[in-house]
GROMACS .gro file of N, CA and C in nm:
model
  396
    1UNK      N    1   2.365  -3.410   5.009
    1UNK     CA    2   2.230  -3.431   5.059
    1UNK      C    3   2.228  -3.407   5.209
    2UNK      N    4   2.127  -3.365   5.286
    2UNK     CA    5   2.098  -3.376   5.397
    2UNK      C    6   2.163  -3.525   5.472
    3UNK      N    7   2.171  -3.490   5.628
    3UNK     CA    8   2.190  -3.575   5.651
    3UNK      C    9   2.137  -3.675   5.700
    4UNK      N   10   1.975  -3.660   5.674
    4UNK     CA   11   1.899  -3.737   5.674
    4UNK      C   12   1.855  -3.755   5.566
    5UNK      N   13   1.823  -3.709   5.459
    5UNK     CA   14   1.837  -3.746   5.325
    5UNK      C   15   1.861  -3.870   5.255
    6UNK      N   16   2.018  -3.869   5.298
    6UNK     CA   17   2.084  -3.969   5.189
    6UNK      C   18   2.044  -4.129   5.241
    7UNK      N   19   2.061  -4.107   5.388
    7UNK     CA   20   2.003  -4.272   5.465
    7UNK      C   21   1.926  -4.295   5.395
    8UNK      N   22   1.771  -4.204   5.427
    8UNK     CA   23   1.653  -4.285   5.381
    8UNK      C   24   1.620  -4.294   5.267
    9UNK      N   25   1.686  -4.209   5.108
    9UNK     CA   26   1.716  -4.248   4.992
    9UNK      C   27   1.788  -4.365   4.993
   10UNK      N   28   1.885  -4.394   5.027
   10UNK     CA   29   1.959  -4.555   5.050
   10UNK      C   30   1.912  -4.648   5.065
   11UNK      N   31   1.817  -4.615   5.202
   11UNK     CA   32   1.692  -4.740   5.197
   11UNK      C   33   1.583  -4.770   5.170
   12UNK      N   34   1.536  -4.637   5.127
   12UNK     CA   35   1.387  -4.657   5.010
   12UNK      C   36   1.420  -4.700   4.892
   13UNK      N   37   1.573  -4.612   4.864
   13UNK     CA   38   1.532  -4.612   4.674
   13UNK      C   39   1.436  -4.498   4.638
   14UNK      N   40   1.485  -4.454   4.554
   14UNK     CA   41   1.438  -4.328   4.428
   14UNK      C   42   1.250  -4.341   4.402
   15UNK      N   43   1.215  -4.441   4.416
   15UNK     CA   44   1.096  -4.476   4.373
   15UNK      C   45   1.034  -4.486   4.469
   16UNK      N   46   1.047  -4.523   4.628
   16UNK     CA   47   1.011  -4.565   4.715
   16UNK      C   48   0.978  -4.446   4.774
   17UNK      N   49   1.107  -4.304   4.764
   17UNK     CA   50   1.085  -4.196   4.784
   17UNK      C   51   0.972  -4.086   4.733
   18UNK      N   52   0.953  -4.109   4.603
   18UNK     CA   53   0.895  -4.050   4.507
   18UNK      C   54   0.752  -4.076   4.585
   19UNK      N   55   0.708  -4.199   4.618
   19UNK     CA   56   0.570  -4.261   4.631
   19UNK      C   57   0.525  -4.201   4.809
   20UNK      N   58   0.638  -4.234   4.885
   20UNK     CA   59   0.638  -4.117   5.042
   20UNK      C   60   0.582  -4.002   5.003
   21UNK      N   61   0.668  -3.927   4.904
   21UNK     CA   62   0.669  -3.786   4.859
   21UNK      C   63   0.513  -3.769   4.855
   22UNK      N   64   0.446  -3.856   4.767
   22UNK     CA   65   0.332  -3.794   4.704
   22UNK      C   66   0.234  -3.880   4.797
   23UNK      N   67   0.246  -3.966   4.886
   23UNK     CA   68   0.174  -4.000   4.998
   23UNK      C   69   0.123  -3.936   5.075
   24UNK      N   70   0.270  -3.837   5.139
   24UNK     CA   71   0.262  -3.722   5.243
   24UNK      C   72   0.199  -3.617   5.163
   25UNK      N   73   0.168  -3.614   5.046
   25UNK     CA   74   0.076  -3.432   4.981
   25UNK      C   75  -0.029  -3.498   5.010
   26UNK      N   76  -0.062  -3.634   5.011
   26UNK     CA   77  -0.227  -3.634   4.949
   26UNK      C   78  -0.284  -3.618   5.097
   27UNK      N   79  -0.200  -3.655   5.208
   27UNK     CA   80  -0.264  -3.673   5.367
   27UNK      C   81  -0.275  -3.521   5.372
   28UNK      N   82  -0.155  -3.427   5.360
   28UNK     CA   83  -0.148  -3.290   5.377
   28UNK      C   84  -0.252  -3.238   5.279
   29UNK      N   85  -0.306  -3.261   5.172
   29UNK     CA   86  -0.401  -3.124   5.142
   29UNK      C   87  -0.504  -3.156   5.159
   30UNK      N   88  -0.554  -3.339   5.212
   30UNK     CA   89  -0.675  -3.371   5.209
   30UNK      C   90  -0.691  -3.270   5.370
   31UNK      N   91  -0.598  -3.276   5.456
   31UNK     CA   92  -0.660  -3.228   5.593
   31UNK      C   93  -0.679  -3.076   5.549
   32UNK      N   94  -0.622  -3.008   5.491
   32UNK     CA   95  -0.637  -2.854   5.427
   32UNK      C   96  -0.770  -2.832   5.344
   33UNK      N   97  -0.787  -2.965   5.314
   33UNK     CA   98  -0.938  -2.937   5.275
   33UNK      C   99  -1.045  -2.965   5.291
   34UNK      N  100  -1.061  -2.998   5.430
   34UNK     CA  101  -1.144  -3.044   5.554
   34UNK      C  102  -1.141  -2.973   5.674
   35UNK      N  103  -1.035  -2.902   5.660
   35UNK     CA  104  -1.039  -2.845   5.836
   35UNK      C  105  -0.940  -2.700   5.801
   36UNK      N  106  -0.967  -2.592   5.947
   36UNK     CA  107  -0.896  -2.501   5.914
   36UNK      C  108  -0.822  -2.514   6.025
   37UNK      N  109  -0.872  -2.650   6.143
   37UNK     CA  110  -0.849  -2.630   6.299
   37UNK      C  111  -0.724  -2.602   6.321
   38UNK      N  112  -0.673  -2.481   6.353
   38UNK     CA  113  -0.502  -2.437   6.395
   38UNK      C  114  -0.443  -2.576   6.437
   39UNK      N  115  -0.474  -2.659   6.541
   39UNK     CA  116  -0.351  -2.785   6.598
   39UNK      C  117  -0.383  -2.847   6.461
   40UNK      N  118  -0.456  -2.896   6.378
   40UNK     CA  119  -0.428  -3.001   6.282
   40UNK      C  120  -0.367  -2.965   6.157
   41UNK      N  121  -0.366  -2.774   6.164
   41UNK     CA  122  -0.273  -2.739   6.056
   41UNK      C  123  -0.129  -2.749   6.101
   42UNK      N  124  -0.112  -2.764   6.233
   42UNK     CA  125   0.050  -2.751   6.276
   42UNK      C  126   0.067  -2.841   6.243
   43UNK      N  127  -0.011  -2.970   6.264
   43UNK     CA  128   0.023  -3.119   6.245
   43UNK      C  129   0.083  -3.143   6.094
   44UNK      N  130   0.020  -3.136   6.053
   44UNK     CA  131   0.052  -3.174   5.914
   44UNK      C  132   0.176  -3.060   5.858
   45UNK      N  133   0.173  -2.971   5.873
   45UNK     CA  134   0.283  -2.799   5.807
   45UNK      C  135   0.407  -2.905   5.790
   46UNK      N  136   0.465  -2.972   5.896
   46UNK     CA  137   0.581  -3.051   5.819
   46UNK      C  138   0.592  -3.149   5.720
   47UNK      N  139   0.499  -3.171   5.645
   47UNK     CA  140   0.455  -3.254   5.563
   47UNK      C  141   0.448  -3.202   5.447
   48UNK      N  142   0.464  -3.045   5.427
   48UNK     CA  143   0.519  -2.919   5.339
   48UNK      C  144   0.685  -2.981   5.296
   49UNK      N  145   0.734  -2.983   5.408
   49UNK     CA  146   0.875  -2.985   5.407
   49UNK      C  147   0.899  -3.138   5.340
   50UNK      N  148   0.860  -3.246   5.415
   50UNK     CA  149   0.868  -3.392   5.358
   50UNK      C  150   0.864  -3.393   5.203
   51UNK      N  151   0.763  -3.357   5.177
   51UNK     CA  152   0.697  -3.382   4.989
   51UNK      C  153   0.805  -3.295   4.954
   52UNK      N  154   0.854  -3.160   4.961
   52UNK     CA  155   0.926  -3.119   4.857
   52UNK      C  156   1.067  -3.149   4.873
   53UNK      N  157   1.091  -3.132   4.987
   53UNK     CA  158   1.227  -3.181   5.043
   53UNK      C  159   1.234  -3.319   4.963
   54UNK      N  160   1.189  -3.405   5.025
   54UNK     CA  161   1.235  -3.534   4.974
   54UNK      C  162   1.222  -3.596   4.834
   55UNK      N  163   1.131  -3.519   4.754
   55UNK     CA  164   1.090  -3.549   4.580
   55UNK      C  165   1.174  -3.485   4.562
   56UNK      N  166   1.248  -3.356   4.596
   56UNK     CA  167   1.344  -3.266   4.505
   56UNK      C  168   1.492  -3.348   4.529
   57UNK      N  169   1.523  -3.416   4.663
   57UNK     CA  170   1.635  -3.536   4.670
   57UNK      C  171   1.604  -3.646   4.574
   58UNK      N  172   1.507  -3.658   4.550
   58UNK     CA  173   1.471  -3.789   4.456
   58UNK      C  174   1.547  -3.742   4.315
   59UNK      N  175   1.484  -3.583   4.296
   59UNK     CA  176   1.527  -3.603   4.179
   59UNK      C  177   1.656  -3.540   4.111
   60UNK      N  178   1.725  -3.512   4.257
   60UNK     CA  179   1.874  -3.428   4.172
   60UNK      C  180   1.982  -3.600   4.189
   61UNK      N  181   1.931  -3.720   4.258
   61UNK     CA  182   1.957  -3.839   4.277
   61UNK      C  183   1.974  -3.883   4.114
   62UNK      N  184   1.878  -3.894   4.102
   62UNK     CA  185   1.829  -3.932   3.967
   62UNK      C  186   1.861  -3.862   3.840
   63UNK      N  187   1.901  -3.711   3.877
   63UNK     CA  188   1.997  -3.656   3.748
   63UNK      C  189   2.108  -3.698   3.769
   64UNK      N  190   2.172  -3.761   3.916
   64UNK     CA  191   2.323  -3.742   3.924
   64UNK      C  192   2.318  -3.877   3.874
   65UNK      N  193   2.230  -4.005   3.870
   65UNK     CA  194   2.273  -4.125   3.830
   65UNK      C  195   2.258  -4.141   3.670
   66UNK      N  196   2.166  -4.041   3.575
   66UNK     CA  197   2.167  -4.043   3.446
   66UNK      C  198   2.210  -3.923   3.377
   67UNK      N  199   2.249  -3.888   3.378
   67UNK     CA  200   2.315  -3.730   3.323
   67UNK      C  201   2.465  -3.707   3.375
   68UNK      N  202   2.542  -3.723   3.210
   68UNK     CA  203   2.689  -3.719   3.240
   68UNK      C  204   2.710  -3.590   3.270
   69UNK      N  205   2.856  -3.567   3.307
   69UNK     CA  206   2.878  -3.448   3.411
   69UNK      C  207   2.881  -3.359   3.314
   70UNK      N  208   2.923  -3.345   3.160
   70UNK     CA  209   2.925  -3.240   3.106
   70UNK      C  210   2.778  -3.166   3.047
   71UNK      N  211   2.674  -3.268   3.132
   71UNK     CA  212   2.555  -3.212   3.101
   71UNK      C  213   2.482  -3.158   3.225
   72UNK      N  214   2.538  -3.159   3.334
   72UNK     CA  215   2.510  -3.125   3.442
   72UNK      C  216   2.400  -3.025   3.463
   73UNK      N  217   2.485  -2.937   3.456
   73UNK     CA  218   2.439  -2.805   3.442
   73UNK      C  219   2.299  -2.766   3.361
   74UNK      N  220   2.333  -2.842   3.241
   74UNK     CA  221   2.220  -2.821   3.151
   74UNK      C  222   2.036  -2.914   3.201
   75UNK      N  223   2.058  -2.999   3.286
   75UNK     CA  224   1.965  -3.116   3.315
   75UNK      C  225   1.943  -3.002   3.430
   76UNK      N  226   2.021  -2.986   3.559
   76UNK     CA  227   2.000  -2.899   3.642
   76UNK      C  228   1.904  -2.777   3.623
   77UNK      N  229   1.884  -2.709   3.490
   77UNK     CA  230   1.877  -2.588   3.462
   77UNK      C  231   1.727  -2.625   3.407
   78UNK      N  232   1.736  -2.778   3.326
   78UNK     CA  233   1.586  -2.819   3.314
   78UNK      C  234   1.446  -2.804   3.363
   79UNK      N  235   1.571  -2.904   3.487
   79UNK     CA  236   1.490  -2.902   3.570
   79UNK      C  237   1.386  -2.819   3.678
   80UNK      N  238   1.477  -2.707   3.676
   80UNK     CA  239   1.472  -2.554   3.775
   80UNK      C  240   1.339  -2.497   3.722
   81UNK      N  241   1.345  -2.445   3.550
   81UNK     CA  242   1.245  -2.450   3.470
   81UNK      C  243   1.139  -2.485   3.471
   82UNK      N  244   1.117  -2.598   3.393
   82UNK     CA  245   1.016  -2.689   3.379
   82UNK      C  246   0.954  -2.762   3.512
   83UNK      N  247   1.034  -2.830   3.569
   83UNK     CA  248   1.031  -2.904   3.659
   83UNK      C  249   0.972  -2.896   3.795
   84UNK      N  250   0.989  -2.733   3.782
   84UNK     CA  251   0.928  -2.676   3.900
   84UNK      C  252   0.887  -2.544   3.886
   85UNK      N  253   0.987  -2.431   3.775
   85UNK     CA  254   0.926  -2.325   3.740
   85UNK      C  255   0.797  -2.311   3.691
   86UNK      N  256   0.797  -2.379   3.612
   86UNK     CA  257   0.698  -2.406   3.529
   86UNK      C  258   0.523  -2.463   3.535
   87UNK      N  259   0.594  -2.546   3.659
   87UNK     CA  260   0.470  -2.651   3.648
   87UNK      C  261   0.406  -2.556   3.782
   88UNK      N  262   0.485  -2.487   3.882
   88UNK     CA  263   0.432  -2.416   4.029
   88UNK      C  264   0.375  -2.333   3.897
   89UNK      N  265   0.431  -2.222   3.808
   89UNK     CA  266   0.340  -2.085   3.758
   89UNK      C  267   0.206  -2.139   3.679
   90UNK      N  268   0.216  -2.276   3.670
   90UNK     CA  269   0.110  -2.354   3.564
   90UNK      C  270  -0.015  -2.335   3.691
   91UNK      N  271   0.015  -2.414   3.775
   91UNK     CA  272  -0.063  -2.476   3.930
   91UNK      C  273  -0.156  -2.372   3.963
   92UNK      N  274  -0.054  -2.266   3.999
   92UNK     CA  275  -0.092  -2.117   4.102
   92UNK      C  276  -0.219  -2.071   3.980
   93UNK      N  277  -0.139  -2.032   3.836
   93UNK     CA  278  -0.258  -2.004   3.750
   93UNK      C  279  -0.407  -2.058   3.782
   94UNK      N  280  -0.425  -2.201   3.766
   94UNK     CA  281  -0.500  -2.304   3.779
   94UNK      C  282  -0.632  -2.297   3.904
   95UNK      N  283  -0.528  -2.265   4.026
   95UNK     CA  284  -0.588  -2.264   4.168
   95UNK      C  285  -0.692  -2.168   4.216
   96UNK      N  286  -0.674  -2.003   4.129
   96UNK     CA  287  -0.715  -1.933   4.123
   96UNK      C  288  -0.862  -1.971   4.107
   97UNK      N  289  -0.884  -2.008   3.978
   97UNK     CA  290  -1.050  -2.020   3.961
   97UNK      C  291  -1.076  -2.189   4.045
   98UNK      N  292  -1.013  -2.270   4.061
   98UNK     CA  293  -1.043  -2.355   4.132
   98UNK      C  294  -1.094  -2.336   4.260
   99UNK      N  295  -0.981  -2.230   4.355
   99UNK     CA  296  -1.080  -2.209   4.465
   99UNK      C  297  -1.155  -2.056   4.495
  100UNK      N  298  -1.192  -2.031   4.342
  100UNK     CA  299  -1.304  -1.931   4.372
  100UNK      C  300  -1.398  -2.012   4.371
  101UNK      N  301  -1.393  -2.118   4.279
  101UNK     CA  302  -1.542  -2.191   4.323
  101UNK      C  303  -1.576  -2.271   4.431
  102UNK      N  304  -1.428  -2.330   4.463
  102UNK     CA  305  -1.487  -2.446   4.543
  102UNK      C  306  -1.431  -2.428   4.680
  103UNK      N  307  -1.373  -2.299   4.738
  103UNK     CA  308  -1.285  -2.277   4.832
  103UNK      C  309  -1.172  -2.380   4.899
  104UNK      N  310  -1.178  -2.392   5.009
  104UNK     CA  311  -1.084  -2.503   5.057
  104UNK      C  312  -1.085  -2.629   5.005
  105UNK      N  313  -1.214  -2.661   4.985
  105UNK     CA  314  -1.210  -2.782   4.909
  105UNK      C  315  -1.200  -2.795   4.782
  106UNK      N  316  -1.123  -2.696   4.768
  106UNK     CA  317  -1.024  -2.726   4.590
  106UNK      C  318  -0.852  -2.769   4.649
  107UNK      N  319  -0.828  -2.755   4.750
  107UNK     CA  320  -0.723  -2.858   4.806
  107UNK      C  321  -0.704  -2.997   4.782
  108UNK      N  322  -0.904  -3.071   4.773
  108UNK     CA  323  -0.857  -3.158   4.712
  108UNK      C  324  -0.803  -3.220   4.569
  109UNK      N  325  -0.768  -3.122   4.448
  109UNK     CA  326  -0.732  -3.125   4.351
  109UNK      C  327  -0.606  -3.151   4.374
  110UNK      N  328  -0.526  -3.057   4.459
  110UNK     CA  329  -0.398  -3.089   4.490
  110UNK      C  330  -0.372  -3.214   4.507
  111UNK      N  331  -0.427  -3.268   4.627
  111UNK     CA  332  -0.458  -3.413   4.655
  111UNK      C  333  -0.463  -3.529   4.565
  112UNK      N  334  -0.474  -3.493   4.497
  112UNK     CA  335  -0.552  -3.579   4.376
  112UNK      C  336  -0.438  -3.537   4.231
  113UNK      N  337  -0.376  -3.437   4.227
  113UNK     CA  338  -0.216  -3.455   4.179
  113UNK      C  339  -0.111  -3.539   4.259
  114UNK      N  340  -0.159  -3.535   4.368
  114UNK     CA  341  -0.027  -3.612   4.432
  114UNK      C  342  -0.029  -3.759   4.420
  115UNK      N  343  -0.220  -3.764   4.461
  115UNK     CA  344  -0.244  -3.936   4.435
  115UNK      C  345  -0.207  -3.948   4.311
  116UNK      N  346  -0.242  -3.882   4.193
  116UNK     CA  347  -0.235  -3.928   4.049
  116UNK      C  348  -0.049  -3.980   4.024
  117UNK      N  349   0.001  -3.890   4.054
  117UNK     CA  350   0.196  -3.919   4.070
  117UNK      C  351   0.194  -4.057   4.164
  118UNK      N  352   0.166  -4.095   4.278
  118UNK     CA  353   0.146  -4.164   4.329
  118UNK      C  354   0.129  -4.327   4.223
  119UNK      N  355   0.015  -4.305   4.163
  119UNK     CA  356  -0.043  -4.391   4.116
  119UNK      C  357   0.055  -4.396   3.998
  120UNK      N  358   0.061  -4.348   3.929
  120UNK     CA  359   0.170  -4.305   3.809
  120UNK      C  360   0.321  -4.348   3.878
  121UNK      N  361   0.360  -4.356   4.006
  121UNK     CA  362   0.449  -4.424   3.966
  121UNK      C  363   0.451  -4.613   4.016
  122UNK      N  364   0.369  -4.592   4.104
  122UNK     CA  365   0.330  -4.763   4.112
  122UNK      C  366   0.284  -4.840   4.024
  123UNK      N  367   0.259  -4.781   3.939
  123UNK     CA  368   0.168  -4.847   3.794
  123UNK      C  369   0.280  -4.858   3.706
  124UNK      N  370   0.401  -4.821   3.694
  124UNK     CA  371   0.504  -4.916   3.657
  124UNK      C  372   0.661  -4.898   3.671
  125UNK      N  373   0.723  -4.920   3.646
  125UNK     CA  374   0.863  -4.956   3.684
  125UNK      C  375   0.919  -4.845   3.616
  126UNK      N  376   0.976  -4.727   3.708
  126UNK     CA  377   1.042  -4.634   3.629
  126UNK      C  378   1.195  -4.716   3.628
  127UNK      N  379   1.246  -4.687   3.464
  127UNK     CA  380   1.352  -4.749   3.408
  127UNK      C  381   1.490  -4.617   3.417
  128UNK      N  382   1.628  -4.590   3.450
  128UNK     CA  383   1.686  -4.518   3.463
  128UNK      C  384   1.798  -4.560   3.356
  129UNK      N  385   1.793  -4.483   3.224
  129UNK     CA  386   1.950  -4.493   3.174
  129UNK      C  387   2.020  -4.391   3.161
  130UNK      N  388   2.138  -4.442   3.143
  130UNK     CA  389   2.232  -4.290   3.166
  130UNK      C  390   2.254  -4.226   3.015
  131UNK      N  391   2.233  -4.109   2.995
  131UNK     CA  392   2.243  -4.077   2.871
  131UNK      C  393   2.380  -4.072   2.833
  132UNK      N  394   2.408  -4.033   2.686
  132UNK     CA  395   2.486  -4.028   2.659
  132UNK      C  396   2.611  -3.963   2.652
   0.00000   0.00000   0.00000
């Protein structure tokens, strides 16, 4: 992990991270979908890096604490897929007619995935077992 990474996984916790993660999208696309003003897009642009950076530490954390090593590879490969292949070619599809209609302010949909994860994970206790 980064070497800022692993600290503040250490002292958030997996869950604590997850909820930053999707904190920092909802501030970042709500200002993307309110403003085009160049200084308040610089402001926020690292907040690109925070959400994915730090949800994607969350969650190779979280394969390495439930997924035995001879499945490594295979959870890894899941994940690559689905996890993110999948769900970005799902999104991008999606965005298209979203902001033909509603232009910038279909950013706040984004927003409103991040709150929903957000909310989804404060609303209850994600449980971690290690498979088999």
């Amino acid at each position: 992990m980064e070497p800022t990474g692993r600290p503040l996984l250490d002292r958030i916790g997996s869950a604590g991270a997850a909820v930053l993660s999707a904190a920092a999208g909802v501030v970042r696309w709500a200002v993307m979908a309110e403003t085009a003003w160049l200084p308040a897009l610089a402001l926020i642009e690292p907040l690109h890096g925070l959400t994915f950076a730090l949800l994607h530490l969350t969650c190779m954390r979280l394969l390495a604490q439930c997924v035995p090593r001879h499945l490594e590879a295979t959870a890894l490969t899941i994940y690559g897929t689905v996890g993110i292949g999948i769900a970005t070619a799902l999104l991008t599809l999606a965005c298209g007619p979203i902001f033909e209609r509603f232009g910038a302010h279909g950013f706040w949909a984004m927003a409103a995935l991040c709150a929903g994860g957000r909310a989804g994970e404060k609303s209850h206790q994600v449980r971690i077992r290690k498979f088999a």
